Structures are given as structure tokens and as C-alpha cells.
Amino acid sequence: MNCGIKKSLQWAFILLWFGVASGFVIAMGSSTSKTFDHDNRLAMQLMSLDFERDFVSALSLAKATEGNRIVHLTSPNDCFCQTLARSHIKKLNLLVENTNTNVVTLDIEQHIALQKFIPSTPAIAVINDKEQLLYFGPYSQGSGCFSRSGKVDSIVSRKLLSMPQHNQSTKPESVINAEAKGCYCHQPVAI
């Protein structure tokens, strides 16, 4: 085989390998990048003026004796995205360790009252010691599920772990992250 043909075959193989690898990366990224509120279930619930009160009430299953709460919301099928979120969950749990924060995990299939609020898992709710919702939504967003931090990290750090200097009697602003895109496992609507 002459040197020119051999060189052309090598380049053809490299280009083929690059094309297949690129196609695989693009396919994996698009298959794991979904909208958190894919069926507008949460958007419909947000139209209610009583959303936060009703949601926190439904989360009363996770009520601990006192203090702040982080409620991890999971589904029993342990989907791929739930597996990828484990390191982020562990990081958040370590962040609040030895504080006045209770960490609870709820399987939403076992709690029908929660299903109308939660379109996808993994999800997280952060509630302060005054029973006020601080955050609800996914842990993070982004294609490939590899983000190890998100809005929830800054909310936990700023609103649960630091002592605010301003008037603590004012209601904190809730962050509800319904428009996030990333690796989420869509949940069926409760009937």
C-alpha cells in the first residue's frame, strides 16, 4: 500500500472517529437536558396566591421538631439524573451539618399531596425556621448534569447559614426555579 493511500485512510479514520464521538456527546447532552417544569404543573400551582403556604403544608411530612429544613425530593426509580445529583446532595448535607438545619429525604410516590407540586426529580425545598419557603426547584441546571452548584447553594449559604443583619421579621423572598433546564426525571401527575 502506498504512503499516500495509507495517510488518507488514517485521516479518514480520525475524521470518522471524531464525527462519531461528537455525535455521541451531542446526543447525550440533548437527552439529559430537559425542562424542570415540562408539563407546566408547577406554573399552574404558582398562579395561586397560597402556593407557598400550601406547598410548605404538604411538606409538613418532613417537619422536624424545630429549625430550618432541607427537603430532598426523590423518586423511587433512582433514575440516571438522581444518581448524578448524589454528590451535590452530599455537598449540601455537609454544608448544613452541625447547624440548626434538619435534612430529610422524601420519596414523592409515597406522598400523594406532594405530587401536584413536583413535575421532576431530583428536586429540593429549603424552608427556614419560621416555616417560610426559601427555595424550591432542581439542585442545578445545565446539560450533562455535571454542575455541582446551583441557586440552592447560594440560598442555603446566605439565608440559612449566615446571620442576616437586617430586620428578621420581614418575609424573605422565595426562589422557585421552574424554568431550569438540565438532567431531570419527569414525574407522572397524581390522579
C-alpha atoms as one frame of an Amber mdcrd trajectory, in Angstrom:
protein
   0.000   0.000   0.000   1.483   3.323  -0.967   2.146   6.047   1.602  -0.480
   8.495   0.230  -3.345   5.990   0.483  -2.236   4.929   3.962  -2.157   8.578
   5.102  -5.624   9.203   3.576  -7.062   6.171   5.382  -5.591   7.374   8.673
  -7.199  10.802   8.222 -10.496   9.232   7.194 -10.447   7.076  10.349  -9.634
  10.106  12.549 -12.466  12.138  10.974 -14.888   9.219  11.337 -13.912   8.742
  15.000 -14.288  12.487  15.663 -17.726  12.523  13.973 -18.997   9.531  15.952
 -17.637  10.897  19.255 -19.138  14.343  18.598 -22.491  12.796  17.707 -22.478
  10.769  20.918 -21.676  13.826  23.078 -24.409  15.889  21.408 -26.962  13.064
  21.740 -26.166  12.526  25.433 -26.362  16.252  26.141 -29.722  16.681  24.451
 -31.204  13.554  26.032 -30.362  14.744  29.547 -31.293  18.401  29.020 -34.977
  18.692  29.873 -37.159  21.445  31.276 -37.808  21.012  35.008 -41.476  22.069
  34.724 -42.074  20.145  31.493 -45.872  19.929  31.846 -46.430  23.380  33.425
 -47.652  21.681  36.590 -45.625  23.977  38.796 -46.501  27.059  36.720 -50.185
  26.312  37.255 -49.662  25.925  41.005 -47.717  29.207  41.126 -50.822  31.074
  39.971 -52.317  30.513  43.416 -51.618  33.213  45.980 -51.475  30.430  48.560
 -48.852  28.357  46.716 -46.067  28.772  49.271 -48.327  28.083  52.242 -49.886
  25.032  50.542 -46.523  23.652  49.450 -44.919  24.083  52.871 -48.016  22.478
  54.395 -47.649  19.492  52.055 -44.023  19.287  53.133 -45.131  19.062  56.759
 -44.404  15.352  56.329 -40.786  16.414  56.635 -41.324  18.716  59.580 -38.756
  18.234  62.241 -39.071  19.476  65.791 -37.554  22.896  65.116 -35.107  24.731
  62.920 -34.506  25.093  59.241 -35.246  22.260  56.818 -33.730  20.971  53.634
 -36.087  18.517  51.976 -34.637  16.314  49.239 -37.426  15.195  46.893 -36.735
  11.953  45.064 -38.489   9.247  43.097 -38.076   5.538  43.785 -36.903   4.565
  40.319 -33.459   6.116  41.031 -33.172   7.473  37.518 -29.866   8.451  35.954
 -30.239  12.130  36.905 -30.883  11.227  40.554 -27.678   9.211  40.526 -25.718
  12.153  39.119 -27.154  14.516  41.761 -25.837  12.418  44.668 -22.576  14.326
  45.005 -24.436  17.664  45.038 -26.848  16.326  47.673 -23.930  15.121  49.785
 -22.229  18.528  49.449 -25.371  20.349  50.649 -25.831  17.932  53.557 -22.228
  18.510  54.651 -22.692  22.267  54.330 -25.518  22.281  56.911 -24.046  19.628
  59.179 -23.742  20.831  62.794 -26.231  23.673  62.219 -29.847  24.153  63.204
 -30.918  22.560  59.891 -32.790  19.294  59.569 -32.178  17.254  56.426 -34.987
  15.000  55.216 -35.464  12.901  52.079 -38.979  12.225  50.756 -39.998   9.802
  48.031 -42.769  11.680  46.213 -44.506   8.487  45.130 -45.253   7.782  48.780
 -46.687  11.268  49.370 -49.605  11.958  47.039 -50.095  15.516  48.362 -46.659
  16.483  47.011 -47.142  15.112  43.513 -49.246  18.025  42.283 -46.356  20.402
  43.015 -43.354  18.435  41.762 -43.009  17.944  37.995 -39.494  16.448  38.092
 -36.910  14.974  40.400 -34.346  15.310  41.791 -35.639  18.448  43.487 -35.052
  20.279  46.726 -37.024  22.563  49.024 -35.414  24.851  51.596 -37.587  26.127
  54.452 -36.467  28.398  57.271 -37.316  28.037  60.948 -40.332  30.348  60.507
 -41.909  27.870  58.034 -41.160  30.161  55.065 -40.180  28.702  51.703 -36.764
  29.981  50.625 -36.140  27.780  47.572 -37.871  25.127  45.526 -36.609  23.576
  42.325 -33.782  21.451  40.994 -30.341  21.284  42.567 -28.702  22.729  39.484
 -29.168  23.089  35.778 -27.185  22.563  32.623 -26.669  19.943  30.000 -24.968
  16.806  31.188 -25.935  17.193  34.860 -22.352  17.868  35.861 -22.936  21.142
  37.696 -22.085  20.732  41.370 -23.618  24.015  42.458 -26.718  25.996  41.693
 -29.054  28.643  43.052 -29.852  26.462  46.043 -26.232  26.544  47.241 -26.160
  30.332  47.485 -29.583  30.408  49.172 -28.519  27.874  51.784 -25.291  29.802
  52.405 -26.883  33.262  52.503 -30.244  32.609  54.131 -29.727  29.595  56.380
 -26.097  29.694  57.422 -25.365  33.406  57.725 -26.997  35.610  60.293 -28.695
  38.485  58.438 -28.158  41.920  59.948 -31.435  43.359  58.680 -34.883  43.017
  60.229 -35.553  39.291  60.576 -39.308  39.818  60.899 -39.673  40.570  57.186
 -40.619  37.679  54.953 -37.702  36.527  52.806 -38.109  36.334  49.055 -38.779
  32.818  47.793 -36.940  31.486  44.770 -38.927  28.975  42.734 -36.804  27.680
  39.891 -39.414  26.288  37.490 -37.736  27.296  34.226 -34.463  25.437  34.718
 -33.149  23.081  32.029 -30.938  20.163  32.877 -30.990  16.494  33.821 -34.362
  15.777  35.421 -36.627  12.750  35.680 -40.177  13.776  34.824 -42.794  12.573
  37.275 -46.338  11.480  36.384 -49.237  13.579  37.546 -51.065  12.148  40.555
 -54.598  11.034  39.772
